[in-house]
Tab-separated table of C-alpha atoms in Angstrom:
chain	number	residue	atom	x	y	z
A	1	UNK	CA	-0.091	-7.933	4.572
A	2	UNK	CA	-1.633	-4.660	5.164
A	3	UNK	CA	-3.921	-3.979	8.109
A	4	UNK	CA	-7.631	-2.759	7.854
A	5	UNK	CA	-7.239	0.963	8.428
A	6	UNK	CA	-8.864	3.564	10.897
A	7	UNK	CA	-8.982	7.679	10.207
A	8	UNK	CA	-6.849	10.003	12.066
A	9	UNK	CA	-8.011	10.559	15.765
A	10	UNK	CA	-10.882	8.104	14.916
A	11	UNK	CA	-10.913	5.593	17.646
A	12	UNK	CA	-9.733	6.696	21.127
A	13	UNK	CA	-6.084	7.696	22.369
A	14	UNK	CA	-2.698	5.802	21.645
A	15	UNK	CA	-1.774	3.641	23.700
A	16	UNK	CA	2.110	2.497	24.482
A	17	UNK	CA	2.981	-0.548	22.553
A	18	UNK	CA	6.411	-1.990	24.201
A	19	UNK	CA	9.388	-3.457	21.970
A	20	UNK	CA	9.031	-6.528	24.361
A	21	UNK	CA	12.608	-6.295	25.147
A	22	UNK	CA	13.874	-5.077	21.512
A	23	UNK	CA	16.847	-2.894	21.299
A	24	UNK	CA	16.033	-0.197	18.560
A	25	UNK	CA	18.413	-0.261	15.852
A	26	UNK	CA	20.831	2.707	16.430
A	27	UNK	CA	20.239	4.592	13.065
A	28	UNK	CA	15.916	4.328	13.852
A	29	UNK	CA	16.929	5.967	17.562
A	30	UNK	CA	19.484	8.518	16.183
A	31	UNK	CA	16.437	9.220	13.450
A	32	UNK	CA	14.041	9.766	16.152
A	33	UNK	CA	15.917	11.820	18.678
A	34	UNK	CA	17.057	14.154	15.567
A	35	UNK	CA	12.808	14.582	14.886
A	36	UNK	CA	12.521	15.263	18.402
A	37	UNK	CA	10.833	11.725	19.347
A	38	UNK	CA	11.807	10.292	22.770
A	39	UNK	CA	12.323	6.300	21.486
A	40	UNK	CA	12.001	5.004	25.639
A	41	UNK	CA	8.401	5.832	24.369
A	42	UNK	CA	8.557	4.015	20.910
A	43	UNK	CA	6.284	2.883	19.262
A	44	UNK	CA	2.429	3.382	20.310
A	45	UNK	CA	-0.656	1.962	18.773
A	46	UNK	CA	-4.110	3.442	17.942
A	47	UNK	CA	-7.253	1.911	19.788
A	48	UNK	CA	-8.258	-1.399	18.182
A	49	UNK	CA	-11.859	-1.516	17.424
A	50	UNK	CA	-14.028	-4.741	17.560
A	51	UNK	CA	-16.966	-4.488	15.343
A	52	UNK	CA	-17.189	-4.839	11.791
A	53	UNK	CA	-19.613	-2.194	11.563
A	54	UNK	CA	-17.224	0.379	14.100
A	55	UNK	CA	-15.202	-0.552	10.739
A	56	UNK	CA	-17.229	0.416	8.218
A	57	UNK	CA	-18.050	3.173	9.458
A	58	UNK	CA	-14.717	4.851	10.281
A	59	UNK	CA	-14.196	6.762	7.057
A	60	UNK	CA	-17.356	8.553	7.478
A	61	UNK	CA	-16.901	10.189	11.071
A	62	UNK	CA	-15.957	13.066	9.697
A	63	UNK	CA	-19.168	13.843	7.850
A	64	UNK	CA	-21.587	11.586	10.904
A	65	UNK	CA	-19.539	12.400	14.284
A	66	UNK	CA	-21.584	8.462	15.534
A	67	UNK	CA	-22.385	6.079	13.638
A	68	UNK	CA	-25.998	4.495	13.018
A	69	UNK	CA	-25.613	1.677	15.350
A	70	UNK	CA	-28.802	0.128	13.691
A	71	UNK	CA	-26.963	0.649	10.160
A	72	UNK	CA	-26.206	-2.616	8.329
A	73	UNK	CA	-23.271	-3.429	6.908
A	74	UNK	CA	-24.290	-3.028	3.694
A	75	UNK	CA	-25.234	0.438	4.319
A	76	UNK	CA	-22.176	1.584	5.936
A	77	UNK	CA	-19.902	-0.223	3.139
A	78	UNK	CA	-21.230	2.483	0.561
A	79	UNK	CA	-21.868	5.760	2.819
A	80	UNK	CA	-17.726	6.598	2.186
A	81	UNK	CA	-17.291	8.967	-1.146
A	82	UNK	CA	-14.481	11.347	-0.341
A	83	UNK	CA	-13.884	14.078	-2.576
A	84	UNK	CA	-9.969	13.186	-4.462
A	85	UNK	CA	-8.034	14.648	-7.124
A	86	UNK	CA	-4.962	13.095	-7.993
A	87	UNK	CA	-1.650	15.377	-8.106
A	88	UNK	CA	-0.349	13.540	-10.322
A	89	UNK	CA	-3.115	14.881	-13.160
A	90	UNK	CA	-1.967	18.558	-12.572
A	91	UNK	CA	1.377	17.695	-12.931
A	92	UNK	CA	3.911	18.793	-16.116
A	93	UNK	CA	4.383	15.645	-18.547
A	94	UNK	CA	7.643	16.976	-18.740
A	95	UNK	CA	8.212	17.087	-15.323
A	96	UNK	CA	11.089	19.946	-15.730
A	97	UNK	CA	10.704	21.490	-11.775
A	98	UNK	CA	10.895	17.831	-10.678
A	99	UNK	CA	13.639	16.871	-12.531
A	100	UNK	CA	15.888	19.537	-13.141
A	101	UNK	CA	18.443	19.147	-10.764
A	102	UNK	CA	17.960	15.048	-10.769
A	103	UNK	CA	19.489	11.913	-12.476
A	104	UNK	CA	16.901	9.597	-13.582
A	105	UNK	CA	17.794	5.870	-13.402
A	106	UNK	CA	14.916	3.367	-15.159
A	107	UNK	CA	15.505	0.280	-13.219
A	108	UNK	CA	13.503	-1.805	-15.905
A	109	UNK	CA	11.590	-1.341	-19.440
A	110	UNK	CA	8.291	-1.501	-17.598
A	111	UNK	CA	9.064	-0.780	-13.430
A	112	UNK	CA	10.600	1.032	-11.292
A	113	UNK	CA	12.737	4.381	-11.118
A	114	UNK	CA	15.273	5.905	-9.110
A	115	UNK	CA	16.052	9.078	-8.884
A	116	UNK	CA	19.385	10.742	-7.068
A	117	UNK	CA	20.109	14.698	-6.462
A	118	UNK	CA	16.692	15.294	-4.796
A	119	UNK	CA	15.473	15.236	-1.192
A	120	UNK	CA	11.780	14.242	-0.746
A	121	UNK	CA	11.457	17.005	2.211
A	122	UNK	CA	12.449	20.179	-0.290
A	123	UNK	CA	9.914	19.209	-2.892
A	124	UNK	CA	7.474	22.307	-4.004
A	125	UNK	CA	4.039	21.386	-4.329
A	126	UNK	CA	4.909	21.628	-8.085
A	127	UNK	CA	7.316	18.956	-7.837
A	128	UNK	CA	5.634	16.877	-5.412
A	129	UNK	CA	2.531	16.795	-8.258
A	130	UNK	CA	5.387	15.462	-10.967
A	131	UNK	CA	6.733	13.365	-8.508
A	132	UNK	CA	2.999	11.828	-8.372
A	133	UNK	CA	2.791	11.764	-12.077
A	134	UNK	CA	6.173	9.472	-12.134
A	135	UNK	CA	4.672	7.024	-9.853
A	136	UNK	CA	1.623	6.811	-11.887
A	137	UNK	CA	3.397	6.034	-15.001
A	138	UNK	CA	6.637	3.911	-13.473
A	139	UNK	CA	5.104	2.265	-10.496
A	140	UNK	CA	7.404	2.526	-8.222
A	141	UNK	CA	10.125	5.515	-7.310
A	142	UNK	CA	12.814	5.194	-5.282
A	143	UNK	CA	15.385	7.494	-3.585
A	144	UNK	CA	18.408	7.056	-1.751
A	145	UNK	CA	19.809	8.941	1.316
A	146	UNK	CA	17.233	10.437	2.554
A	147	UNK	CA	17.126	13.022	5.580
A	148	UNK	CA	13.066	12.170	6.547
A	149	UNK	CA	11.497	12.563	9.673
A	150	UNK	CA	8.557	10.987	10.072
A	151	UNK	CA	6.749	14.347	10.755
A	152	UNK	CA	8.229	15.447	6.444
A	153	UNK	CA	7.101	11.875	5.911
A	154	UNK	CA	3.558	12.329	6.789
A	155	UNK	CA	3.245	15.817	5.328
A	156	UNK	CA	4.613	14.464	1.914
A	157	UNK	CA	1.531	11.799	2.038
A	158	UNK	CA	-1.096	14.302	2.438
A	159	UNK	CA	-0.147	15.817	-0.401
A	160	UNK	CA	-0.914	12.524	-2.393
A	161	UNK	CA	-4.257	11.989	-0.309
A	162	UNK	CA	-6.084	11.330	3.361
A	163	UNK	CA	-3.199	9.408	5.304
A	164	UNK	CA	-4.448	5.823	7.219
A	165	UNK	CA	-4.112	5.100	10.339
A	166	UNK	CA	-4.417	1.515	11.363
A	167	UNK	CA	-5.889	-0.221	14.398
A	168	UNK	CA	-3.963	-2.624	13.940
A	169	UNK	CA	-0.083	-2.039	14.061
A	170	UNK	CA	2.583	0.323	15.965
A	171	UNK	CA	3.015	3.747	14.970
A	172	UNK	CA	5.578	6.609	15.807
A	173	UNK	CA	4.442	8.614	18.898
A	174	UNK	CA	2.588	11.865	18.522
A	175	UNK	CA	2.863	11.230	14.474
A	176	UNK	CA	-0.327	9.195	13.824
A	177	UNK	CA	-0.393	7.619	10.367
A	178	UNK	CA	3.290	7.213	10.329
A	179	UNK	CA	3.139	3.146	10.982
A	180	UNK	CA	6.195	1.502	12.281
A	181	UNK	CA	7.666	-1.334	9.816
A	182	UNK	CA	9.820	-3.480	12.185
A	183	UNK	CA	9.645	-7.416	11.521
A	184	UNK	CA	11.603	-8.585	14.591
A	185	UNK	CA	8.838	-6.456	16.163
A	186	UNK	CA	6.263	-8.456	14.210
A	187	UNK	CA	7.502	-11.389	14.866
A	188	UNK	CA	7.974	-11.669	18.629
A	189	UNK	CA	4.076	-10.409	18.842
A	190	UNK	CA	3.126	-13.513	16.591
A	191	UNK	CA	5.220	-15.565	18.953
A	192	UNK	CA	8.403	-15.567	17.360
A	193	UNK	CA	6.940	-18.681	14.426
A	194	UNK	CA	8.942	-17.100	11.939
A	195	UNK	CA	11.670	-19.519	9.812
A	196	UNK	CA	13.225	-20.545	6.577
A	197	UNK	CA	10.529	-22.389	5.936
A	198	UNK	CA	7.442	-20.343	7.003
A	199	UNK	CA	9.368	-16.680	6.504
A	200	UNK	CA	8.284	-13.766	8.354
A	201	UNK	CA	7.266	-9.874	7.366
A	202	UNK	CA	6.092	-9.337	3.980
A	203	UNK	CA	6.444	-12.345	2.728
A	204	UNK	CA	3.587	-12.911	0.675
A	205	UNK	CA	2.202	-10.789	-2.586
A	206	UNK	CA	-0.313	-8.081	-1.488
A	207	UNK	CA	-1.313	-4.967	-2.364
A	208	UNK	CA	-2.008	-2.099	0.372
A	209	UNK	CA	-5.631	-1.658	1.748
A	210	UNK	CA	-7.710	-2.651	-0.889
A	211	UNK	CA	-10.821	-3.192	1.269
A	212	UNK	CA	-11.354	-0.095	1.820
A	213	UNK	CA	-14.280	1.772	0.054
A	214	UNK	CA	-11.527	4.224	-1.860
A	215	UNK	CA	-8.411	2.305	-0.656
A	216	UNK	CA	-4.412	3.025	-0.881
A	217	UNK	CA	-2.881	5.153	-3.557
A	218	UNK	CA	0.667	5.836	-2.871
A	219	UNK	CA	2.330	3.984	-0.221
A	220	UNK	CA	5.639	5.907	0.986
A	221	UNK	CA	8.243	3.279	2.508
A	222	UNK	CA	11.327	4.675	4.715
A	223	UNK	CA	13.889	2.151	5.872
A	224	UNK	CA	16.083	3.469	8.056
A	225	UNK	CA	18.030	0.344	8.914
A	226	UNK	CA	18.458	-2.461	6.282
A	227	UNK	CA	20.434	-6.082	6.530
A	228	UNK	CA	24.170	-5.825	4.589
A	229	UNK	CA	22.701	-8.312	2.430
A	230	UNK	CA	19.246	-9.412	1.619
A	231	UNK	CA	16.155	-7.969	2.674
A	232	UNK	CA	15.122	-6.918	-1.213
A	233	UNK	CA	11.595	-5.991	-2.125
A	234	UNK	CA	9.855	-6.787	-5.538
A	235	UNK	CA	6.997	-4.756	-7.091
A	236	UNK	CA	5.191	-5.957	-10.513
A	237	UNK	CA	2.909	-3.665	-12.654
A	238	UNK	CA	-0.534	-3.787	-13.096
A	239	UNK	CA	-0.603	-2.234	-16.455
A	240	UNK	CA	1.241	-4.948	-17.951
A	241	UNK	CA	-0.046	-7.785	-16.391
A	242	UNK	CA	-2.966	-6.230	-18.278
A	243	UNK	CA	-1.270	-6.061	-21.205
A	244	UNK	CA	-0.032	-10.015	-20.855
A	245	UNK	CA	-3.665	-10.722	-21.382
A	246	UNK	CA	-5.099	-12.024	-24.563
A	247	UNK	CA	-7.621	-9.727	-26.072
A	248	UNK	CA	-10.240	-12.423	-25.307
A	249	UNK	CA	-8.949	-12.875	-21.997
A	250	UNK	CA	-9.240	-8.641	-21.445
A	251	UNK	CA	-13.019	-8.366	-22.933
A	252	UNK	CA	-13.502	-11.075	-20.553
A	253	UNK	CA	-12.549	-9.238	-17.476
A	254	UNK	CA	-13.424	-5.935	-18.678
A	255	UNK	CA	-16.233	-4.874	-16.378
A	256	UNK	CA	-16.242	-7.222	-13.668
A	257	UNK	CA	-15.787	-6.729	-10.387
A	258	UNK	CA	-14.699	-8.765	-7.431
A	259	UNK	CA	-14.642	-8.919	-3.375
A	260	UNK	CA	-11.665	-7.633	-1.746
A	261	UNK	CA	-11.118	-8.124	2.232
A	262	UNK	CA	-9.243	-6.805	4.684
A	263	UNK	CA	-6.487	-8.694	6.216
A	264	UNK	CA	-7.582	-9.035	9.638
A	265	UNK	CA	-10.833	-9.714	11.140
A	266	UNK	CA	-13.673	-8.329	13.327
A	267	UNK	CA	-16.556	-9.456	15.159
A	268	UNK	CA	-20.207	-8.952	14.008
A	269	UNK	CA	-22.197	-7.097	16.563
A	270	UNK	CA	-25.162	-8.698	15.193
A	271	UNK	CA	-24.159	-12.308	14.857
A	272	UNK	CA	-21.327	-12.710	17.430
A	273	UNK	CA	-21.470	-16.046	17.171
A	274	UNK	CA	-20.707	-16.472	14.110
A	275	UNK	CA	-16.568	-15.766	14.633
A	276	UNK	CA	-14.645	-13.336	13.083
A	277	UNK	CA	-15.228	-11.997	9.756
A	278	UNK	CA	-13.547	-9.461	7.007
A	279	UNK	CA	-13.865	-6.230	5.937
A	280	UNK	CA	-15.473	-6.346	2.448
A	281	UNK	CA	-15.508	-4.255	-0.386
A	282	UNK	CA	-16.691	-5.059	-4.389
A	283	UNK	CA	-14.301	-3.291	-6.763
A	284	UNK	CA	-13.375	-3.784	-10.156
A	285	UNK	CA	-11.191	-6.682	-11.405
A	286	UNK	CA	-9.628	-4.019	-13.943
A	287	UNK	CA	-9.620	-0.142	-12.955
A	288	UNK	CA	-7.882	2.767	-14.630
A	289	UNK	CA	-5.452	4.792	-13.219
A	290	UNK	CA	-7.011	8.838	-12.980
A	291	UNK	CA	-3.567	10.045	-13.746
A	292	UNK	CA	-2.555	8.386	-16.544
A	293	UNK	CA	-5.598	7.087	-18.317
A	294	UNK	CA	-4.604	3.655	-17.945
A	295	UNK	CA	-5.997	0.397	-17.470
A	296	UNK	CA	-4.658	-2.036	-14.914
A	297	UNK	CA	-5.492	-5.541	-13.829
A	298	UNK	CA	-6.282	-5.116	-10.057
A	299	UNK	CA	-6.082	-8.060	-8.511
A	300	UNK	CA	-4.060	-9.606	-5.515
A	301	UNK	CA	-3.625	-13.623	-3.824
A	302	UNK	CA	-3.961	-12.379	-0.579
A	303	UNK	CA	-7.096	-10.255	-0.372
A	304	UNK	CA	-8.824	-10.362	-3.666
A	305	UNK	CA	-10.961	-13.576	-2.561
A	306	UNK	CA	-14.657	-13.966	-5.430
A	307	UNK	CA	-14.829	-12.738	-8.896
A	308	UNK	CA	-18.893	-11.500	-8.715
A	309	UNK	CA	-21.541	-13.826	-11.013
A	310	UNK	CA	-19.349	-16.416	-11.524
A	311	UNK	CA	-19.512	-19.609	-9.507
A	312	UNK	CA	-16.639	-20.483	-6.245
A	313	UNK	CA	-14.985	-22.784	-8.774
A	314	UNK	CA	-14.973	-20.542	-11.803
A	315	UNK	CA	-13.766	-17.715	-9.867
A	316	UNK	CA	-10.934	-19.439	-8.165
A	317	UNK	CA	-9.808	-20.726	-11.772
A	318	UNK	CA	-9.680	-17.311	-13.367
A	319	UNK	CA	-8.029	-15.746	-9.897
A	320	UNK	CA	-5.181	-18.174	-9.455
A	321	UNK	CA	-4.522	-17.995	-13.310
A	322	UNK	CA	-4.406	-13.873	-12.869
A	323	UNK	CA	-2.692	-13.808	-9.386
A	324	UNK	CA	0.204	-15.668	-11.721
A	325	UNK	CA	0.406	-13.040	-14.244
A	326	UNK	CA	1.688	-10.774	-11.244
A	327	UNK	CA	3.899	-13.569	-10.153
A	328	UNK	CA	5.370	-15.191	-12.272
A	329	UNK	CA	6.315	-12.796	-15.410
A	330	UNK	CA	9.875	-11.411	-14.181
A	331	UNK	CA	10.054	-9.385	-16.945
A	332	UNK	CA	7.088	-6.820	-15.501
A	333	UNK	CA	8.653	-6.832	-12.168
A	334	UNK	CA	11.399	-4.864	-10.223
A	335	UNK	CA	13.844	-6.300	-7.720
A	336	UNK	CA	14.947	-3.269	-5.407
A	337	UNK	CA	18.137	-3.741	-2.927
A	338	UNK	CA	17.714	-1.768	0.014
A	339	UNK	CA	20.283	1.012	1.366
A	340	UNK	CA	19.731	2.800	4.615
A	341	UNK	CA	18.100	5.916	4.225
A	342	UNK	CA	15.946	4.623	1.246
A	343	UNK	CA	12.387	5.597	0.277
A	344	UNK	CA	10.802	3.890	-1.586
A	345	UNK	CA	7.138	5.177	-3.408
A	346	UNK	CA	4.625	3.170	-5.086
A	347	UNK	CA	1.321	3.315	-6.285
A	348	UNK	CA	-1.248	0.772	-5.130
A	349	UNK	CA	-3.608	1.034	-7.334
A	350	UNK	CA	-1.078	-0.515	-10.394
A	351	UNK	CA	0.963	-2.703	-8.298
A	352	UNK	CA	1.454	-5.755	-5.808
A	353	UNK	CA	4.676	-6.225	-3.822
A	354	UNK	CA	6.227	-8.629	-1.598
A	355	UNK	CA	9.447	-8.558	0.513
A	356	UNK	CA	12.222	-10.985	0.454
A	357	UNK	CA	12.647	-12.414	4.478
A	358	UNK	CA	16.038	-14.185	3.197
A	359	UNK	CA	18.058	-12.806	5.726
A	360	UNK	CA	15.750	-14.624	8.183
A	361	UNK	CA	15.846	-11.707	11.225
A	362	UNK	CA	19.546	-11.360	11.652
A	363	UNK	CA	20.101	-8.443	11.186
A	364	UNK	CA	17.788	-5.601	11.718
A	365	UNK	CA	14.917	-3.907	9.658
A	366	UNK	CA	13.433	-1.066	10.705
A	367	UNK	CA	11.360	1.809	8.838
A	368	UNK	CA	8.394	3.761	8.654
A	369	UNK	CA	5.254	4.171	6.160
A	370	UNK	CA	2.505	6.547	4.952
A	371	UNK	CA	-0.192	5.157	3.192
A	372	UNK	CA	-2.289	7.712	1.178
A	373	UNK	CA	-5.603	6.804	-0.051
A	374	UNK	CA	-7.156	7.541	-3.415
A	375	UNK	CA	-10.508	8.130	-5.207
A	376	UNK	CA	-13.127	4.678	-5.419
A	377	UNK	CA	-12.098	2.269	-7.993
A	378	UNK	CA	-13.623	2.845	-11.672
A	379	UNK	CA	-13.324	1.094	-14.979
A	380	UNK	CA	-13.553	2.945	-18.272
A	381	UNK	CA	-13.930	0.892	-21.554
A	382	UNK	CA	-12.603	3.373	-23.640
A	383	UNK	CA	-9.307	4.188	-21.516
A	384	UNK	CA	-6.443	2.669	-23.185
A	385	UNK	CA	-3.259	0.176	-21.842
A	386	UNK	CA	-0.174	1.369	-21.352
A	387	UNK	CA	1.007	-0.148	-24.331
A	388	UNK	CA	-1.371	0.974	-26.649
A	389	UNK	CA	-0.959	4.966	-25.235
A	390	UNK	CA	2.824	4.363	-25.579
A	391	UNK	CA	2.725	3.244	-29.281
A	392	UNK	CA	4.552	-0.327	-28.042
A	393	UNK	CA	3.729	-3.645	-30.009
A	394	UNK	CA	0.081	-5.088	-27.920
């Protein structure tokens, strides 16, 4: 699950984070070195904070260099409105600079895309814009055999929004907002509970950062080391668990909105006591995609926790029934197999994703991620599905 998120140079220096005795997969060091990295150094980690409201109040240092101490949550939940204009709505529907030179593989009718003859660290700003325009409208993009350093990496994401930096996980050194994906890593900091029956890493549908007041666009996955076999990731789209719905069931949701929480926790400066508590955020249940004009049903198991106005037992009802469109309709999701050198691109804001942990650590798994966040969550009544703008059978 995805870690509450801090702004670039936010909270204090990096500090070394040791690989407790973790040999780094030879293709992660030989990427390093090659980006001029020194991996005896490998990785680091941000400053953690400890208060909810140091939280809060993150994404708006750059516009109040300290936050209002005295400030309650409340206020500092809603102070956050970034200016954000998604590349993807400049882009070419035709996409011709993007793919001119490229072969276009559609992995399914409704997900996913892969696209060979193109290396993400050439793109124009032209084609980076298309290349936003295909993840709004497929999902998720993938391309194989990548030569990325983290430092291209990073650059590519600001082009599709402010990059995240989180408190909460390892990063690459001197390259802050690049996080470090490793789940033997992961594992041996949780105490090494990982097994066939409790898997580890991303083992459990999410989708990125949604607590935060305008949270995760695209996320921009680079595996640089992947098992022989296993290790598979599966997206499923927003806009047609959307479209699953009955029209009864859409005017239903239409409108609301719901509470979505970080996944870790933080303590509140003015009721200590009271234990650790999440990062909150109301959104709405079904948002539309800036890009594309279309809507999506935004909703996840692990973080989307209270549908607003209705009571604990209605909302759980409706959520668990919702949280099973994503999960169980195979025929709006992707299954992606993993080479090394693979990026993978996807767009929060239409999808969830979880990770298969089938090879159960025995091999290695190592990469790196940019997260780019987007514009705050809005719901249009007029916008159309995908279905409906696409002239399919609703």
């Amino acid at each position: 699950m995805a870690p509450s998120a801090i702004s670039e140079g936010g909270q204090g220096q990096d500090t070394f984070s040791p690989a407790l005795g973790l040999e780094l997969p030879q293709s992660a060091e030989q990427r390093l070195q090659k980006a001029g990295i020194d991996p005896r150094s490998y990785p680091t980690r941000p400053q953690k904070p400890d208060y909810l409201d140091e939280v809060y109040a993150i994404r708006n240092e750059y516009r109040c260099k300290m936050p209002n101490r005295n400030a309650s949550h409340g206020d500092l939940a809603h102070l956050s409105n970034r200016n954000y204009v998604d590349p993807g709505s400049r882009a070419d529907p035709e996409k011709k600079a993007l793919l001119k030179d490229a072969k276009v593989t559609h992995l399914t009718c409704h997900i996913g895309t892969e696209l060979s003859g193109i290396q993400l660290a050439q793109l124009t700003p032209q084609q980076r814009d298309e290349l936003g325009l295909l993840i709004a409208e497929r999902s998720v993009v993938f391309l194989r055999d990548q030569d990325l350093s983290p430092q291209q990496q990073k650059e590519l994401g600001e082009h599709f929004g402010e990059i995240e930096v989180h408190p909460q996980v390892p990063q690459v050194p001197g390259v802050p907002g690049v996080t470090v994906m490793w789940p033997d890593l992961q594992n041996k900091e949780r105490g090494g509970k990982a097994n066939f029956r409790q898997p580890g890493g991303a083992s459990g549908w999410h989708t990125d950062l949604v607590h935060e007041a305008q949270p995760a666009g695209v996320t921009h996955l680079h595996n640089d080391t992947v098992p022989e076999f296993g290790g598979d990731t599966v997206w499923s789209s927003g806009y047609s668990a959307y479209d699953k719905l009955s029209p009864a069931f859409k005017a239903f949701v239409d409108g609301k909105t719901a509470i979505y929480r970080s996944a870790h926790t933080y303590i509140d400066r003015d009721d200590p006591k009271a234990g650790p508590k999440h990062v909150e955020r109301e959104h709405p249940l079904v948002r539309v995609h800036p890009a594309t004009g279309w809507k999506t049903l935004w909703v996840n198991r692990a973080m989307t926790v209270k549908i607003v106005g209705l009571e604990k037992a209605e909302s759980d009802l409706i959520l668990e029934y919702l949280f099973g469109v994503y999960e169980k309709n195979i025929d709006i999701q992707v299954r992606f197999k993993w080479t090394p050198g693979t990026s993978a691109l996807w767009d929060n804001r239409i999808t969830q994703h979880i990770a298969s942990w089938d090879y159960e650590g025995d091999e290695a798994r190592h990469g790196t991620r940019v997260v780019s966040l987007a514009e705050k969550p809005f719901f249009d009544p007029n916008a159309p599905t995908r279905r409906q703008a696409l002239g399919l059978n609703t």
